[in-house]
Coordinates of C-alpha atoms in Angstrom, one line a residue:
M1 CA -9.7 -29.4 27.4
A2 CA -11.3 -27.2 29.7
A3 CA -14.4 -25.2 28.5
D4 CA -16.2 -22.2 29.3
T5 CA -19.8 -21.8 30.9
Q6 CA -21.2 -22.5 27.3
G7 CA -19.5 -25.3 26.7
E8 CA -16.9 -23.7 23.9
P9 CA -13.3 -24.9 24.3
L10 CA -10.8 -22.3 26.2
P11 CA -7.9 -21.4 24.6
S12 CA -4.6 -23.2 25.6
L13 CA -1.4 -20.8 26.5
L14 CA -0.1 -21.1 23.3
D15 CA -3.3 -20.2 22.0
L16 CA -3.1 -17.2 24.0
I17 CA 0.2 -16.6 22.0
T18 CA -0.8 -17.1 18.9
K19 CA -3.3 -14.6 19.0
V20 CA -0.9 -12.0 19.1
D21 CA 2.0 -13.9 17.5
N22 CA 0.4 -15.2 13.8
L23 CA 3.1 -13.9 11.5
P24 CA 4.5 -17.4 9.8
L25 CA 8.3 -17.7 11.0
D26 CA 9.3 -17.9 7.3
F27 CA 7.6 -14.6 6.7
A28 CA 11.0 -13.1 5.9
T29 CA 11.7 -15.3 3.0
N30 CA 8.1 -15.4 1.9
S31 CA 6.5 -12.0 2.2
S32 CA 4.6 -11.4 -0.8
P33 CA 2.2 -9.4 -1.6
Y34 CA 3.8 -7.6 0.9
Y35 CA 6.4 -4.4 0.1
K36 CA 10.0 -4.3 1.9
F37 CA 10.6 -1.1 3.6
L38 CA 14.3 -0.5 2.9
L39 CA 16.6 2.4 4.6
A40 CA 19.3 2.4 1.6
P41 CA 22.1 1.6 1.9
D42 CA 20.8 -1.3 4.3
L43 CA 19.4 -4.0 2.4
R44 CA 17.7 -5.7 5.3
P45 CA 13.8 -4.7 5.4
H46 CA 13.0 -2.3 8.4
G47 CA 9.2 -3.1 7.6
F48 CA 6.8 -4.9 5.4
I49 CA 3.9 -2.4 3.9
H50 CA 0.7 -3.9 2.7
P51 CA 0.3 -3.2 -1.0
T52 CA -3.1 -1.0 -0.4
T53 CA -0.7 1.2 1.6
V54 CA 1.3 1.7 -0.9
E55 CA -1.0 2.6 -3.4
R56 CA -3.1 4.8 -1.3
L57 CA -0.4 7.1 0.8
P58 CA 0.6 10.2 -0.9
W59 CA 4.4 9.4 -0.8
P60 CA 6.7 12.2 -0.5
S61 CA 9.5 12.5 -3.3
A62 CA 12.3 11.0 -1.0
F63 CA 10.8 7.5 -1.2
R64 CA 11.6 5.2 -4.1
I65 CA 8.4 2.7 -5.0
D66 CA 9.7 -0.4 -7.0
H67 CA 6.6 -2.5 -7.8
A68 CA 8.6 -5.0 -9.8
A69 CA 10.7 -5.7 -6.7
A70 CA 8.0 -4.9 -4.2
A71 CA 10.0 -2.1 -2.3
V72 CA 9.6 1.2 -0.9
T73 CA 13.3 2.5 -0.3
L74 CA 14.3 5.6 1.1
A75 CA 17.6 6.6 0.2
V76 CA 18.8 10.2 1.8
P77 CA 22.1 11.0 3.0
T78 CA 21.4 12.2 6.4
A79 CA 19.3 11.1 9.5
A80 CA 17.9 14.0 9.7
L81 CA 16.5 13.9 6.2
A82 CA 15.2 10.3 6.8
N83 CA 13.3 11.7 9.9
A84 CA 12.1 14.7 7.7
A85 CA 11.0 12.2 5.0
L86 CA 9.2 9.8 7.4
Q87 CA 7.3 12.9 9.2
A88 CA 6.3 13.8 5.8
A89 CA 4.9 10.5 5.0
V90 CA 3.0 10.6 8.1
D91 CA 1.8 13.9 7.8
A92 CA 0.6 13.0 4.4
A93 CA -1.2 9.8 5.7
I94 CA -3.0 11.7 8.3
A95 CA -4.2 14.4 5.7
C96 CA -5.2 12.3 3.2
G97 CA -7.7 10.6 5.9
R98 CA -7.5 7.1 4.2
F99 CA -6.0 5.4 7.1
P100 CA -8.1 4.6 10.3
T101 CA -5.2 3.2 12.0
L102 CA -4.0 6.6 12.8
N103 CA -7.4 7.9 13.7
G104 CA -6.7 11.2 12.2
L105 CA -3.8 12.0 15.3
H106 CA -0.4 12.7 15.5
S107 CA 1.5 10.4 18.6
E108 CA 4.6 10.1 20.4
P109 CA 8.0 9.0 18.3
F110 CA 9.2 5.9 18.0
C111 CA 12.5 4.9 17.0
V112 CA 13.3 2.0 13.9
P113 CA 14.9 -0.5 15.7
G114 CA 17.9 -1.9 14.3
V115 CA 19.2 1.1 11.9
V116 CA 22.8 1.1 10.9
A117 CA 23.6 4.1 12.4
A118 CA 27.0 4.4 10.6
A119 CA 25.1 4.6 7.4
Y120 CA 24.6 8.4 8.3
P121 CA 26.9 11.1 9.2
D122 CA 24.5 12.5 11.9
P123 CA 23.8 11.0 15.3
G124 CA 20.2 10.1 16.2
P125 CA 17.7 7.5 15.9
I126 CA 15.4 7.4 12.7
R127 CA 11.8 8.1 14.3
I128 CA 8.3 7.4 13.2
E129 CA 5.0 8.3 15.0
R130 CA 3.8 5.3 17.2
F131 CA 0.5 5.1 15.6
A132 CA 2.1 4.9 11.9
A133 CA 4.4 2.3 12.8
T134 CA 2.0 -0.4 11.8
L135 CA 1.5 1.2 8.3
F136 CA 5.1 0.8 7.7
G137 CA 5.0 -3.1 9.2
I138 CA 8.2 -1.8 11.7
N139 CA 9.2 -3.3 15.1
T140 CA 8.0 -1.1 17.8
R141 CA 9.6 -1.4 21.4
G142 CA 7.5 -1.8 24.7
A143 CA 8.2 -2.3 28.2
H144 CA 6.2 -4.0 31.0
L145 CA 6.7 -4.5 34.7
T146 CA 4.9 -7.4 36.5
A147 CA 4.8 -6.7 39.9
Y148 CA 4.0 -9.6 42.6
V149 CA 3.8 -10.5 46.4
R150 CA 5.4 -13.8 47.8
D151 CA 3.7 -15.8 50.4
P152 CA 5.3 -14.9 53.5
T153 CA 6.0 -18.5 54.8
T154 CA 7.1 -20.4 51.4
R155 CA 8.6 -17.2 49.9
A156 CA 6.8 -18.6 46.8
I157 CA 4.9 -16.4 44.0
A158 CA 1.4 -16.4 45.6
A159 CA -0.5 -13.1 43.7
V160 CA 0.4 -10.5 40.8
W161 CA -0.8 -7.1 40.8
V162 CA -2.9 -6.5 37.3
A163 CA -4.0 -3.0 36.1
R164 CA -7.6 -2.5 35.0
R165 CA -7.3 -0.3 32.0
S166 CA -9.5 3.0 32.4
R167 CA -12.9 2.5 30.2
S168 CA -11.9 5.9 28.5
L169 CA -9.1 4.6 26.5
Y170 CA -9.2 4.2 22.9
T171 CA -7.5 1.1 22.8
Y172 CA -8.8 -2.1 25.1
P173 CA -10.8 0.0 27.3
G174 CA -11.4 -1.6 30.6
M175 CA -9.3 -4.7 30.1
L176 CA -6.9 -6.2 32.6
D177 CA -3.1 -5.4 32.1
S178 CA 0.3 -5.5 33.1
A179 CA 0.9 -3.8 36.4
V180 CA 2.7 -0.7 34.6
A181 CA 3.7 -1.0 30.7
G182 CA 4.4 1.5 28.4
G183 CA 6.1 2.5 24.6
V184 CA 9.6 2.9 24.6
K185 CA 9.9 6.6 23.0
A186 CA 12.9 7.2 20.5
D187 CA 15.3 8.9 22.7
D188 CA 14.3 6.8 26.0
S189 CA 15.8 3.4 27.2
P190 CA 13.5 0.7 28.3
L191 CA 14.4 1.5 32.1
D192 CA 13.7 5.0 31.3
C193 CA 10.0 4.0 30.2
M194 CA 9.8 1.7 33.4
L195 CA 10.6 4.2 35.8
A196 CA 8.3 6.9 34.0
E197 CA 5.3 4.5 33.8
S198 CA 5.6 3.4 37.3
D199 CA 5.5 7.0 38.7
E200 CA 2.7 8.1 36.1
E201 CA 0.3 5.0 36.2
A202 CA 0.9 3.6 39.4
R203 CA 2.5 6.3 42.1
L204 CA 5.5 4.3 42.4
S205 CA 8.5 6.7 42.5
P206 CA 11.7 5.8 41.1
A207 CA 13.5 6.4 44.5
V208 CA 11.3 3.3 45.2
V209 CA 11.3 1.3 41.9
A210 CA 15.0 1.5 41.1
P211 CA 16.3 -0.5 43.4
R212 CA 13.7 -3.3 43.5
L213 CA 13.4 -3.6 39.7
R214 CA 14.8 -6.4 37.8
P215 CA 15.3 -6.7 34.3
A216 CA 14.3 -9.8 33.3
G217 CA 14.7 -10.2 29.4
V218 CA 12.7 -9.6 26.3
V219 CA 9.6 -11.2 24.5
T220 CA 9.0 -11.0 20.8
L221 CA 5.9 -11.3 18.7
A222 CA 5.4 -10.5 15.4
N223 CA 1.1 -10.2 14.1
R224 CA -0.6 -9.9 11.2
N225 CA -4.1 -7.8 12.2
P226 CA -6.7 -9.9 10.7
R227 CA -9.0 -7.1 10.0
T228 CA -6.3 -4.7 8.2
A229 CA -3.5 -7.3 7.5
L230 CA -1.0 -4.8 8.6
I231 CA 2.0 -6.3 9.9
H232 CA 3.3 -5.5 13.2
G233 CA 6.6 -6.7 15.6
E234 CA 6.8 -6.0 19.0
I235 CA 9.9 -6.0 21.0
L236 CA 8.8 -6.1 24.9
Y237 CA 11.4 -5.9 27.7
V238 CA 10.1 -7.4 30.6
Y239 CA 10.9 -6.5 34.2
D240 CA 9.9 -7.7 37.7
L241 CA 9.2 -6.1 40.8
D242 CA 8.6 -7.6 43.8
L243 CA 6.2 -5.6 46.2
S244 CA 6.0 -8.1 49.1
P245 CA 6.3 -6.9 52.6
P246 CA 9.4 -7.6 54.4
P247 CA 10.0 -10.9 55.9
G248 CA 8.7 -11.1 59.3
S249 CA 5.8 -8.9 58.4
E250 CA 2.3 -9.3 60.2
A251 CA 0.0 -11.8 58.6
G252 CA -2.1 -9.9 56.0
A253 CA 0.4 -7.4 55.4
L254 CA 0.2 -6.1 51.9
G255 CA 3.7 -4.4 51.3
L256 CA 3.7 -1.7 48.7
V257 CA 0.6 -1.4 47.0
P258 CA 0.4 0.6 43.4
L259 CA -2.3 3.1 43.2
P260 CA -4.0 4.8 40.0
G261 CA -1.9 7.5 39.0
D262 CA -3.1 11.4 37.5
D263 CA -2.7 10.6 34.2
G264 CA -6.0 8.6 33.9
E265 CA -4.7 5.3 32.3
V266 CA -5.6 2.9 35.1
E267 CA -8.8 2.2 36.6
E268 CA -7.8 0.4 39.4
F269 CA -4.9 -2.4 40.5
I270 CA -6.1 -5.7 41.4
L271 CA -4.0 -8.2 43.7
M272 CA -4.8 -11.4 41.7
E273 CA -3.5 -15.1 42.6
W274 CA -1.9 -16.4 39.4
Q275 CA -4.2 -19.0 38.6
D276 CA -6.8 -16.9 38.3
V277 CA -4.7 -14.4 36.4
V278 CA -4.5 -17.6 34.0
R279 CA -8.6 -18.2 34.2
R280 CA -9.1 -14.7 33.2
M281 CA -6.3 -14.5 30.3
K282 CA -8.6 -17.9 29.3
A283 CA -12.1 -15.9 29.5
G284 CA -10.4 -13.3 27.3
E285 CA -10.5 -10.4 30.1
F286 CA -6.7 -9.5 29.5
K287 CA -5.3 -6.9 26.9
P288 CA -4.0 -9.6 24.2
N289 CA -0.1 -8.8 24.1
V290 CA -0.1 -9.0 28.2
C291 CA -0.9 -12.7 28.3
A292 CA 2.3 -13.5 26.5
I293 CA 4.0 -11.2 29.2
M294 CA 2.3 -13.2 32.2
I295 CA 3.0 -16.5 30.5
D296 CA 6.6 -15.7 30.3
F297 CA 6.5 -14.6 34.0
F298 CA 5.0 -17.9 35.0
I299 CA 7.8 -19.8 33.0
R300 CA 10.4 -18.1 34.7
H301 CA 9.1 -18.3 38.1
G302 CA 8.6 -22.2 37.6
L303 CA 4.7 -21.8 37.9
V304 CA 4.2 -23.0 34.3
T305 CA 6.4 -26.3 34.2
P306 CA 7.1 -29.0 31.1
E307 CA 5.3 -31.3 34.0
V308 CA 2.0 -29.6 33.8
E309 CA 1.9 -27.7 30.4
N310 CA 2.4 -30.0 27.3
Q311 CA 3.3 -27.3 24.9
Y312 CA 5.9 -26.2 27.0
V313 CA 8.8 -26.2 24.5
E314 CA 6.8 -24.2 22.0
I315 CA 5.5 -21.5 24.1
C316 CA 8.9 -21.0 25.1
N317 CA 10.1 -20.9 21.4
R318 CA 7.2 -18.7 20.6
L319 CA 7.9 -16.4 23.2
R320 CA 11.5 -15.4 21.7
R321 CA 10.5 -15.7 18.1
K322 CA 13.2 -14.6 15.4
L323 CA 11.4 -11.5 14.1
P324 CA 11.2 -10.8 10.5
M325 CA 12.6 -7.3 11.1
P326 CA 16.0 -6.4 12.4
T327 CA 16.4 -5.6 16.3
N328 CA 19.9 -4.3 16.0
A329 CA 22.4 -3.0 13.6
L330 CA 24.5 -6.2 13.7
E331 CA 21.5 -8.8 12.9
T332 CA 21.3 -10.3 9.7

């Protein structure tokens, strides 16, 4: 095993995934002491709530707390009432000041994935504010774009564009990140998110990105925060964007270049050889969940193979694990 300059062993690729995917695979059937979050009449848990949250949150009357069954149930007849009840719960959580994860702030609305729309007579997603999703242990949706450049002669992938997060951001300031990434808002599709974030974060317009963007699947992760013990599932839609110069370009041509946008979230973009990306992931320079995105990219493009990675099968399985909360209405 490789070691850093202090002699400490460097993490393996599987270790990097485990850092953000540490929830046991049998958690859905062995979730004690967490309370299941139910949207009646659906019996599938859409989240898992820590008992301390159950105790501290001033629950609105629409929620039924069953301590014997370890369940928090929201049973209302319409989606509008469900959204109103969830918003009231989030408002109460912010107002009481007992939940540092909220930072005392409201945040953009995300949808609760996997809701059975037919259970409600009115259309529309069930929403919850982004910062509050971990209080309820709900899956969230995100989208990540990996931008890359090919070798002009071999056409093999030579380098990856990496963003450095602004040092003024509340979360992971100054760390390395996907070229473009963002949370998928409640009323948006993953593609909507990618086109908007590419424009805002990297000054790559939809007219430039849309014809080149390639959907490449999904990475699923489930994490229990070691400090707060809150549960969080992630559904991360992944996209590839080839920014290579056209074939036949002069040597040294860069092709399209991402530039920090006006939203202030990106400090700089760095064109980095893929081996250097691996080294810097292991050195702890990347935002943790981005490591899973990069590893997935390297596997899909044949840069990490079973011939060089002895944990290849386990890595592939973990990148697409079954989440304990549903991702669609038909999932059992």
